[in-house]
Amino acid sequence: MVNLEESTWLHKELDSLKNSSLRLSLLLVIRLYQNTGGVYGYKISEKLLELTQGEFDASNATFYAILRRLEKDRLIFSKVQPSDVGPPRKHYFLTEQGVSVMNTLGLEWDRHYYFLKKLREANTKGENSV
Amino acid sequence: MSNTNVNQFINEVRQALQNHPDADDIVLELQNHIWDLANNYSTKTGAGVDEAFQYALDQMEDPKVLAQDFLAELRTGTYGNWAETKSPVPEPQLTEGQIIILSGVGTLIATILLFAISWVASIYTPGLAPFDLFDRLGFVVVVIPIIALTLYYRDRAEFERQVKRLRNRFARGDEKVPKSPAEQLKEKRKQKISAFGAHLSGFLEAVWNAGAIIFVLYISYILSLSVFNPTWYSMGIYLTIFALSLDIIRGMIRMFVGEIKASRLIDGIVDISSGIVMAMFFVFYPFNLDLWIHETFGTFFYQAVTGSYDLDLRYLLGFGAIIQVVNSIYNVFKFGTWKPKDHKSLTIVG
């Protein structure tokens, strides 16, 4: 049974986990379109929902705030491009630094996942042997 | 509607962002996001311009909350609350295959309906065998899928026209955001007047049509015409009162809920109402067209072409009833199952 205090703590942890993964996810989605003219905000959110089966969803404030932050931190840059089907939009691209951060973060996520999995497995085995 | 509501939303975000240096960029991104949501929704559901924009705005957070969250997240770098997210995945649109299946179901329903009303009509009409009318109207069953497909392609063409309109509107820059307080005040006043106008015009429409019905009944009274008099006069009175009654229903809905833009539901109600009335005329046929033609034009036209004009008129009423019923089913369910709380089916302004 999770009490209120634990629930708040858990909620914050989950938010933190999801937000960290969202930042990397946005970089990964932008990378997909790096060589095809970049990608605009709505398309990023649509692709993200599609590839994560709706799991990585965020409010518009969160979503655009992250894009803004990434741009300010020079991990991505944008160009306003005309569109055949609507108004001109900001298309996002990764900077060299963005590509580097994306690769490093991706590897770190894999490494952390690998060790966390091992720890959980050991834990399960330990529980069974006790 | 779409211009006004999108502008209002954007203005509120802009005001809440105060003088943030990124305000212009944020507003532009949000504006494009709304357009993309509307365009995507339209593409998938066939919704019109106004309905699509209303849907897009419904998907957005409250403008003040959105702006405050945005500022907070930019300031602190702690991003968002995942519990308050909304999925922009729109409701599915009927596919061409589904509309063909729907046509098949419509055909089956129409056949059963036709059998039923032919049988009921025979009870109230001496000398009419139970399936006489069905024999003559049976061909209608073949026509049902053609009607349904015609409606489908008509809607597709309308949708493409609306998308073109939507794109042209953006290309012309109609969605520009008024920035000055004077412009914003003017915009708000306009919205209030327009909302009040929608309710008022609905009220006036209902009153006007009620007055018209009273006038028609008065005329029939002073001319000593019984409503049930089996002449062409009574036919005209019936049709006039029926048309005016439908306008009263429309007017009352406008009076209570404002202007109806995506009129899928109201179209369905009007079609089913006229379908039921036609079916009632078909069953309890109150006219005597043969007598009127005989009295007016003598024997020259009378039974010159067909056996009985009354029987032909009755067939036409039955045919019309079936078309209206199919039309109403199509209107209400063309974007999938309709639920009373499905606000996307009924876009209301005012």
Coordinates of C-alpha atoms in Angstrom, one line a residue:
Chain A
M1 CA 0.0 0.0 0.0
V2 CA 1.4 3.4 -1.0
N3 CA 0.7 6.2 1.4
L4 CA 0.3 9.8 0.5
E5 CA 3.9 10.8 1.3
E6 CA 5.3 7.9 -0.7
S7 CA 2.8 8.7 -3.5
T8 CA 4.0 12.3 -3.8
W9 CA 7.6 11.1 -3.7
L10 CA 6.9 8.5 -6.4
H11 CA 5.0 11.1 -8.5
K12 CA 8.0 13.4 -8.4
E13 CA 10.4 10.6 -9.3
L14 CA 8.2 9.4 -12.2
D15 CA 7.9 13.0 -13.4
S16 CA 11.6 13.4 -13.3
L17 CA 12.2 10.1 -15.1
K18 CA 9.7 10.9 -17.8
N19 CA 10.9 14.4 -18.3
S20 CA 14.5 13.2 -18.7
S21 CA 13.5 10.6 -21.2
L22 CA 11.3 13.2 -23.0
R23 CA 14.3 15.4 -23.6
L24 CA 16.3 12.6 -25.1
S25 CA 13.3 11.5 -27.1
L26 CA 12.9 14.9 -28.7
L27 CA 16.5 14.8 -29.7
L28 CA 16.0 11.4 -31.2
V29 CA 12.9 12.4 -33.2
I30 CA 14.6 15.5 -34.5
R31 CA 17.5 13.4 -35.6
L32 CA 15.2 11.2 -37.7
Y33 CA 14.4 14.2 -39.9
Q34 CA 17.9 15.8 -39.8
N35 CA 18.6 15.0 -43.4
T36 CA 15.1 15.5 -44.8
G37 CA 14.6 19.2 -44.2
G38 CA 14.1 19.2 -40.4
V39 CA 10.9 18.8 -38.5
Y40 CA 8.4 21.2 -37.0
G41 CA 6.8 21.1 -33.5
Y42 CA 3.5 19.4 -34.2
K43 CA 5.2 16.7 -36.4
I44 CA 7.6 16.0 -33.5
S45 CA 4.8 15.4 -31.0
E46 CA 2.9 13.3 -33.5
K47 CA 5.9 11.1 -34.3
L48 CA 6.7 10.8 -30.6
L49 CA 3.2 9.6 -29.9
E50 CA 3.3 7.2 -32.8
L51 CA 6.7 5.6 -32.0
T52 CA 5.9 5.4 -28.3
Q53 CA 2.4 4.2 -28.8
G54 CA 1.0 7.3 -26.9
E55 CA 3.2 6.8 -23.8
F56 CA 5.4 9.8 -24.3
D57 CA 2.8 12.5 -24.2
A58 CA 3.3 15.9 -22.7
S59 CA 1.3 19.2 -22.3
N60 CA 2.0 21.8 -25.0
A61 CA 3.7 24.0 -22.4
T62 CA 6.1 21.2 -21.5
F63 CA 6.7 20.2 -25.1
Y64 CA 7.4 23.7 -26.4
A65 CA 9.3 24.7 -23.3
I66 CA 11.7 21.8 -23.8
L67 CA 12.2 22.7 -27.5
R68 CA 12.9 26.3 -26.4
R69 CA 15.3 25.2 -23.8
L70 CA 17.1 22.8 -26.2
E71 CA 17.4 25.7 -28.7
K72 CA 18.7 28.1 -26.1
D73 CA 21.2 25.5 -25.0
R74 CA 22.3 25.2 -28.6
L75 CA 21.5 21.5 -28.9
I76 CA 19.1 22.3 -31.7
F77 CA 18.6 25.2 -34.1
S78 CA 15.6 26.2 -36.2
K79 CA 14.9 27.6 -39.6
V80 CA 11.5 29.0 -40.7
Q81 CA 10.5 27.2 -43.9
P82 CA 7.4 27.6 -46.1
S83 CA 4.9 24.8 -46.2
D84 CA 2.8 23.3 -49.0
V85 CA -0.1 22.7 -46.7
G86 CA -0.1 25.5 -44.2
P87 CA 1.7 28.5 -42.7
P88 CA 5.5 28.7 -42.6
R89 CA 6.9 26.8 -39.7
K90 CA 10.0 26.5 -37.6
H91 CA 11.8 23.4 -38.6
Y92 CA 14.2 22.0 -36.0
F93 CA 17.7 20.4 -36.6
L94 CA 20.3 19.0 -34.2
T95 CA 23.5 21.0 -33.9
E96 CA 26.8 19.0 -33.7
Q97 CA 26.7 19.4 -30.0
G98 CA 23.1 18.1 -30.0
V99 CA 24.1 15.0 -31.9
S100 CA 27.0 14.4 -29.5
V101 CA 24.7 14.9 -26.4
M102 CA 22.1 12.6 -28.0
N103 CA 24.6 9.8 -28.5
T104 CA 26.1 10.2 -25.1
L105 CA 22.8 10.4 -23.3
G106 CA 21.5 7.4 -25.3
L107 CA 24.5 5.3 -24.2
E108 CA 24.1 6.4 -20.6
W109 CA 20.4 5.4 -20.7
D110 CA 21.3 2.0 -22.0
R111 CA 24.1 1.6 -19.4
H112 CA 21.8 2.6 -16.6
Y113 CA 19.0 0.3 -17.9
Y114 CA 21.5 -2.6 -18.1
F115 CA 22.7 -2.2 -14.5
L116 CA 19.3 -1.5 -13.0
K117 CA 18.0 -4.6 -14.7
K118 CA 20.8 -6.7 -13.2
L119 CA 20.2 -5.2 -9.8
R120 CA 16.5 -6.0 -10.0
E121 CA 17.2 -9.6 -11.2
A122 CA 19.6 -10.1 -8.3
N123 CA 17.0 -8.7 -6.0
T124 CA 14.4 -11.1 -7.3
K125 CA 16.8 -14.1 -7.0
G126 CA 17.8 -13.0 -3.4
E127 CA 14.2 -12.8 -2.4
N128 CA 13.6 -16.3 -3.6
S129 CA 16.6 -17.8 -1.9
V130 CA 15.9 -16.1 1.5
Chain B
M1 CA -15.7 31.6 -35.9
S2 CA -12.3 30.0 -36.3
N3 CA -10.4 33.3 -36.8
T4 CA -12.1 34.9 -33.8
N5 CA -11.6 32.0 -31.4
V6 CA -8.0 31.2 -32.4
N7 CA -7.2 34.9 -32.2
Q8 CA -8.8 35.1 -28.8
F9 CA -6.8 32.1 -27.5
I10 CA -3.5 33.5 -28.9
N11 CA -4.2 36.9 -27.4
E12 CA -4.8 35.5 -24.0
V13 CA -1.6 33.5 -24.2
R14 CA 0.2 36.6 -25.3
Q15 CA -1.2 38.7 -22.5
A16 CA -0.3 36.1 -19.9
L17 CA 3.2 35.9 -21.3
Q18 CA 3.5 39.6 -20.5
N19 CA 6.7 41.0 -22.0
H20 CA 8.6 37.8 -22.2
P21 CA 11.4 38.1 -24.9
D22 CA 10.3 34.8 -26.4
A23 CA 6.6 35.7 -26.6
D24 CA 6.5 36.2 -30.3
D25 CA 8.2 32.9 -31.0
I26 CA 6.0 31.0 -28.5
V27 CA 2.8 32.5 -30.0
L28 CA 3.9 31.6 -33.5
E29 CA 4.6 28.0 -32.5
L30 CA 1.3 27.7 -30.7
Q31 CA -0.6 29.2 -33.7
N32 CA 1.1 26.7 -36.0
H33 CA 0.4 23.9 -33.6
I34 CA -3.3 24.8 -33.6
W35 CA -3.4 24.9 -37.3
D36 CA -1.7 21.5 -37.6
L37 CA -4.1 20.0 -35.1
A38 CA -7.1 21.4 -37.0
N39 CA -5.7 20.3 -40.4
N40 CA -4.9 16.8 -39.1
Y41 CA -8.3 16.5 -37.5
S42 CA -10.0 17.7 -40.7
T43 CA -7.9 15.2 -42.8
K44 CA -8.9 12.3 -40.6
T45 CA -12.5 13.1 -40.0
G46 CA -13.6 15.2 -42.8
A47 CA -14.7 17.9 -40.4
G48 CA -15.2 21.5 -41.6
V49 CA -13.0 24.5 -41.0
D50 CA -14.9 25.7 -37.9
E51 CA -15.3 22.3 -36.3
A52 CA -11.6 21.5 -36.9
F53 CA -10.4 24.7 -35.3
Q54 CA -12.8 24.2 -32.4
Y55 CA -11.5 20.7 -31.9
A56 CA -7.9 22.0 -32.0
L57 CA -8.7 24.7 -29.4
D58 CA -10.4 22.0 -27.2
Q59 CA -7.1 20.1 -27.2
M60 CA -5.1 23.1 -25.9
E61 CA -4.8 23.9 -22.3
D62 CA -6.3 27.0 -20.7
P63 CA -4.3 29.9 -22.3
K64 CA -3.4 31.4 -18.9
V65 CA -2.3 28.1 -17.5
L66 CA -0.4 27.3 -20.6
A67 CA 1.5 30.5 -20.5
Q68 CA 2.2 30.3 -16.8
D69 CA 3.5 26.7 -17.1
F70 CA 5.6 27.7 -20.0
L71 CA 7.2 30.6 -18.1
A72 CA 7.7 28.4 -15.0
E73 CA 9.3 25.7 -17.0
L74 CA 11.5 28.0 -18.9
R75 CA 12.6 29.6 -15.6
T76 CA 13.1 26.4 -13.6
G77 CA 13.9 23.8 -16.2
T78 CA 11.5 21.4 -14.5
Y79 CA 9.2 20.3 -17.1
G80 CA 5.5 19.9 -16.9
N81 CA 2.9 17.7 -15.3
W82 CA 2.3 14.5 -17.2
A83 CA -1.0 13.9 -15.5
E84 CA -2.6 16.9 -17.4
T85 CA -1.7 15.8 -20.9
K86 CA -4.2 15.5 -23.6
S87 CA -4.0 13.2 -26.6
P88 CA -4.3 14.9 -29.9
V89 CA -5.3 11.6 -31.6
P90 CA -8.6 12.4 -33.4
E91 CA -11.6 10.2 -33.7
P92 CA -11.5 7.9 -36.7
Q93 CA -13.3 8.7 -39.9
L94 CA -15.5 6.3 -41.7
T95 CA -13.6 4.6 -44.5
E96 CA -14.9 4.0 -48.0
G97 CA -15.2 0.3 -47.1
Q98 CA -17.3 1.1 -44.0
I99 CA -19.6 3.4 -45.9
I100 CA -20.3 0.6 -48.4
I101 CA -21.1 -1.7 -45.4
L102 CA -23.3 1.0 -44.0
S103 CA -25.1 1.2 -47.3
G104 CA -25.7 -2.5 -47.1
V105 CA -27.1 -2.2 -43.6
G106 CA -29.2 0.8 -44.8
T107 CA -30.6 -1.3 -47.6
L108 CA -31.6 -4.0 -45.2
I109 CA -33.3 -1.5 -42.9
A110 CA -35.0 0.2 -45.8
T111 CA -36.4 -3.1 -47.0
I112 CA -37.8 -4.0 -43.6
L113 CA -39.2 -0.4 -43.2
L114 CA -40.8 -0.6 -46.6
F115 CA -42.4 -3.9 -45.8
A116 CA -43.7 -2.5 -42.5
I117 CA -45.2 0.7 -43.9
S118 CA -46.8 -1.1 -46.9
W119 CA -48.5 -3.5 -44.5
V120 CA -49.7 -0.7 -42.2
A121 CA -50.9 1.4 -45.2
S122 CA -52.9 -1.6 -46.4
I123 CA -54.7 -1.7 -43.0
Y124 CA -55.9 1.9 -43.4
T125 CA -56.6 1.8 -47.1
P126 CA -59.6 -0.3 -48.3
G127 CA -58.7 -2.3 -51.3
L128 CA -55.0 -2.1 -50.9
A129 CA -53.3 -5.5 -50.6
P130 CA -50.5 -5.7 -47.9
F131 CA -47.6 -5.7 -50.4
D132 CA -49.1 -3.6 -53.2
L133 CA -47.0 -0.6 -52.3
F134 CA -43.9 -2.6 -51.7
D135 CA -44.2 -4.1 -55.2
R136 CA -44.1 -0.6 -56.6
L137 CA -41.5 0.8 -54.3
G138 CA -39.2 -2.2 -54.2
F139 CA -36.8 -0.6 -56.7
V140 CA -36.0 2.0 -54.0
V141 CA -34.0 -0.6 -52.2
V142 CA -31.5 -0.8 -55.1
V143 CA -31.2 3.0 -55.0
I144 CA -30.2 3.1 -51.3
P145 CA -26.5 2.3 -51.7
I146 CA -26.3 4.8 -54.6
I147 CA -27.8 7.5 -52.3
A148 CA -25.4 6.7 -49.5
L149 CA -22.4 6.8 -51.8
T150 CA -23.6 10.0 -53.4
L151 CA -23.8 11.6 -49.9
Y152 CA -20.3 10.3 -49.1
Y153 CA -18.7 11.7 -52.2
R154 CA -20.6 15.0 -51.8
D155 CA -19.1 15.3 -48.3
R156 CA -15.6 14.5 -49.6
A157 CA -15.9 17.2 -52.2
E158 CA -17.2 19.7 -49.6
F159 CA -14.3 18.7 -47.3
E160 CA -11.7 19.3 -50.0
R161 CA -13.2 22.7 -50.7
Q162 CA -13.0 23.6 -47.0
V163 CA -9.4 22.5 -46.7
K164 CA -8.6 24.7 -49.7
R165 CA -10.3 27.6 -48.0
L166 CA -8.4 26.9 -44.8
R167 CA -5.1 26.9 -46.6
N168 CA -5.9 30.1 -48.6
R169 CA -6.9 31.8 -45.4
F170 CA -3.5 31.1 -43.9
A171 CA -1.8 32.0 -47.1
R172 CA -3.5 35.4 -47.0
G173 CA -2.4 35.8 -43.4
D174 CA -5.9 36.2 -42.0
E175 CA -4.9 34.6 -38.7
K176 CA -2.7 37.6 -37.8
V177 CA -2.8 38.3 -34.1
P178 CA -4.1 41.8 -33.3
K179 CA -1.6 43.2 -30.8
S180 CA -2.9 46.6 -29.6
P181 CA -5.3 46.7 -26.6
A182 CA -7.7 48.7 -28.7
E183 CA -7.8 46.0 -31.3
Q184 CA -8.3 43.3 -28.6
L185 CA -11.1 45.3 -27.0
K186 CA -12.8 45.7 -30.4
E187 CA -12.4 42.0 -31.0
K188 CA -14.0 41.1 -27.7
R189 CA -16.9 43.4 -28.2
K190 CA -17.5 41.9 -31.7
Q191 CA -17.5 38.4 -30.2
K192 CA -20.1 39.4 -27.5
I193 CA -22.3 41.1 -30.1
S194 CA -22.0 38.1 -32.4
A195 CA -22.9 35.6 -29.6
F196 CA -25.9 37.7 -28.6
G197 CA -26.9 38.1 -32.2
A198 CA -26.9 34.3 -32.7
H199 CA -29.3 33.8 -29.8
L200 CA -31.5 36.7 -30.8
S201 CA -31.8 35.7 -34.4
G202 CA -32.7 32.1 -33.2
F203 CA -35.5 33.6 -31.0
L204 CA -36.7 35.9 -33.8
E205 CA -36.7 33.0 -36.3
A206 CA -38.8 30.8 -33.9
V207 CA -41.3 33.7 -33.3
W208 CA -41.5 34.6 -37.0
N209 CA -42.2 31.0 -38.0
A210 CA -44.8 30.6 -35.2
G211 CA -46.5 33.7 -36.5
A212 CA -46.4 32.4 -40.0
I213 CA -48.1 29.1 -38.9
I214 CA -50.8 31.0 -37.1
F215 CA -51.3 33.1 -40.3
V216 CA -51.6 30.0 -42.5
L217 CA -54.1 28.4 -40.1
Y218 CA -56.1 31.7 -40.0
I219 CA -56.2 31.9 -43.8
S220 CA -57.4 28.3 -43.9
Y221 CA -60.0 29.2 -41.3
I222 CA -61.4 32.3 -43.1
L223 CA -61.4 30.4 -46.4
S224 CA -63.3 27.6 -44.6
L225 CA -60.7 25.1 -45.5
S226 CA -60.6 22.1 -43.3
V227 CA -57.1 20.9 -42.5
F228 CA -58.4 17.4 -43.4
N229 CA -60.1 18.6 -46.6
P230 CA -58.8 16.2 -49.3
T231 CA -57.9 18.9 -51.8
W232 CA -54.7 20.4 -53.0
Y233 CA -55.3 23.4 -50.7
S234 CA -54.9 21.2 -47.7
M235 CA -51.8 19.7 -49.2
G236 CA -50.2 23.1 -49.5
I237 CA -51.2 23.9 -45.9
Y238 CA -49.7 20.7 -44.6
L239 CA -46.4 21.3 -46.4
T240 CA -46.2 24.9 -45.4
I241 CA -46.9 24.1 -41.7
F242 CA -44.4 21.3 -41.9
A243 CA -41.6 23.5 -43.3
L244 CA -42.3 26.3 -40.8
S245 CA -42.3 23.8 -37.9
L246 CA -38.8 22.6 -39.0
D247 CA -37.7 26.2 -39.0
I248 CA -39.1 26.7 -35.5
I249 CA -37.1 23.7 -34.3
R250 CA -34.0 25.2 -35.9
G251 CA -34.7 28.6 -34.5
M252 CA -35.2 27.3 -31.0
I253 CA -32.0 25.4 -31.0
R254 CA -30.2 28.6 -32.2
M255 CA -32.0 30.5 -29.5
F256 CA -30.8 28.2 -26.7
V257 CA -27.4 27.1 -27.7
G258 CA -26.3 29.7 -30.3
E259 CA -25.2 29.3 -33.8
I260 CA -24.8 25.8 -35.0
K261 CA -21.9 25.5 -37.4
A262 CA -21.2 21.8 -37.7
S263 CA -24.9 21.0 -38.3
R264 CA -24.5 17.2 -38.4
L265 CA -27.0 16.7 -35.6
I266 CA -29.5 19.3 -36.6
D267 CA -29.4 18.0 -40.2
G268 CA -30.1 14.5 -38.8
I269 CA -33.0 15.8 -36.7
V270 CA -34.5 17.7 -39.6
D271 CA -34.1 14.8 -42.0
I272 CA -35.6 12.2 -39.7
S273 CA -38.5 14.5 -38.9
S274 CA -39.3 15.1 -42.5
G275 CA -38.8 11.3 -43.2
I276 CA -41.4 10.5 -40.5
V277 CA -43.9 13.1 -41.7
M278 CA -43.5 11.8 -45.3
A279 CA -43.9 8.2 -44.1
M280 CA -47.1 9.3 -42.2
F281 CA -48.5 10.9 -45.4
F282 CA -47.6 7.7 -47.2
V283 CA -49.5 5.6 -44.8
F284 CA -52.4 7.9 -43.9
Y285 CA -52.7 9.5 -47.3
P286 CA -55.0 12.6 -46.8
F287 CA -55.1 14.1 -50.3
N288 CA -57.2 13.6 -53.4
L289 CA -55.0 14.7 -56.3
D290 CA -57.1 12.8 -58.9
L291 CA -60.2 14.7 -57.9
W292 CA -58.4 18.1 -58.0
I293 CA -56.9 17.3 -61.5
H294 CA -60.3 16.2 -62.7
E295 CA -62.0 19.3 -61.4
T296 CA -59.3 21.7 -62.6
F297 CA -58.3 20.3 -66.0
G298 CA -61.3 18.1 -66.8
T299 CA -60.8 14.6 -68.1
F300 CA -58.0 15.5 -70.5
F301 CA -55.2 14.9 -67.9
Y302 CA -57.2 12.7 -65.7
Q303 CA -55.8 9.2 -65.9
A304 CA -54.2 10.1 -69.2
V305 CA -50.7 9.1 -68.2
T306 CA -50.9 6.8 -65.2
G307 CA -53.7 4.9 -63.5
S308 CA -53.9 7.3 -60.5
Y309 CA -52.0 10.4 -59.7
D310 CA -52.7 9.9 -56.0
L311 CA -51.0 6.5 -56.1
D312 CA -48.0 8.1 -57.9
L313 CA -47.8 10.9 -55.3
R314 CA -48.0 8.3 -52.6
Y315 CA -45.1 6.4 -54.1
L316 CA -43.1 9.7 -54.2
L317 CA -43.8 10.3 -50.6
G318 CA -42.7 6.9 -49.7
F319 CA -39.5 7.3 -51.8
G320 CA -38.9 10.7 -50.2
A321 CA -39.4 9.2 -46.7
I322 CA -36.8 6.5 -47.3
I323 CA -34.3 9.0 -48.7
Q324 CA -34.7 11.3 -45.7
V325 CA -34.3 8.4 -43.2
V326 CA -31.1 7.2 -45.0
N327 CA -29.9 10.9 -45.1
S328 CA -30.5 11.3 -41.4
I329 CA -28.7 8.1 -40.5
Y330 CA -25.8 9.1 -42.7
N331 CA -25.6 12.7 -41.2
V332 CA -25.6 11.5 -37.6
F333 CA -23.2 8.6 -38.0
K334 CA -20.9 9.6 -40.8
F335 CA -18.0 10.2 -38.5
G336 CA -18.6 7.1 -36.3
T337 CA -20.9 6.6 -33.4
W338 CA -22.5 9.7 -32.1
K339 CA -23.0 10.3 -28.4
P340 CA -24.9 13.1 -26.8
K341 CA -21.8 14.3 -25.0
D342 CA -19.8 14.2 -28.2
H343 CA -19.3 18.0 -28.4
K344 CA -17.3 17.6 -31.6
S345 CA -20.5 16.7 -33.4
L346 CA -22.1 20.0 -32.5
T347 CA -19.9 23.0 -32.6
I348 CA -21.6 25.8 -30.8
V349 CA -20.8 29.5 -30.8
G350 CA -22.3 31.9 -28.4

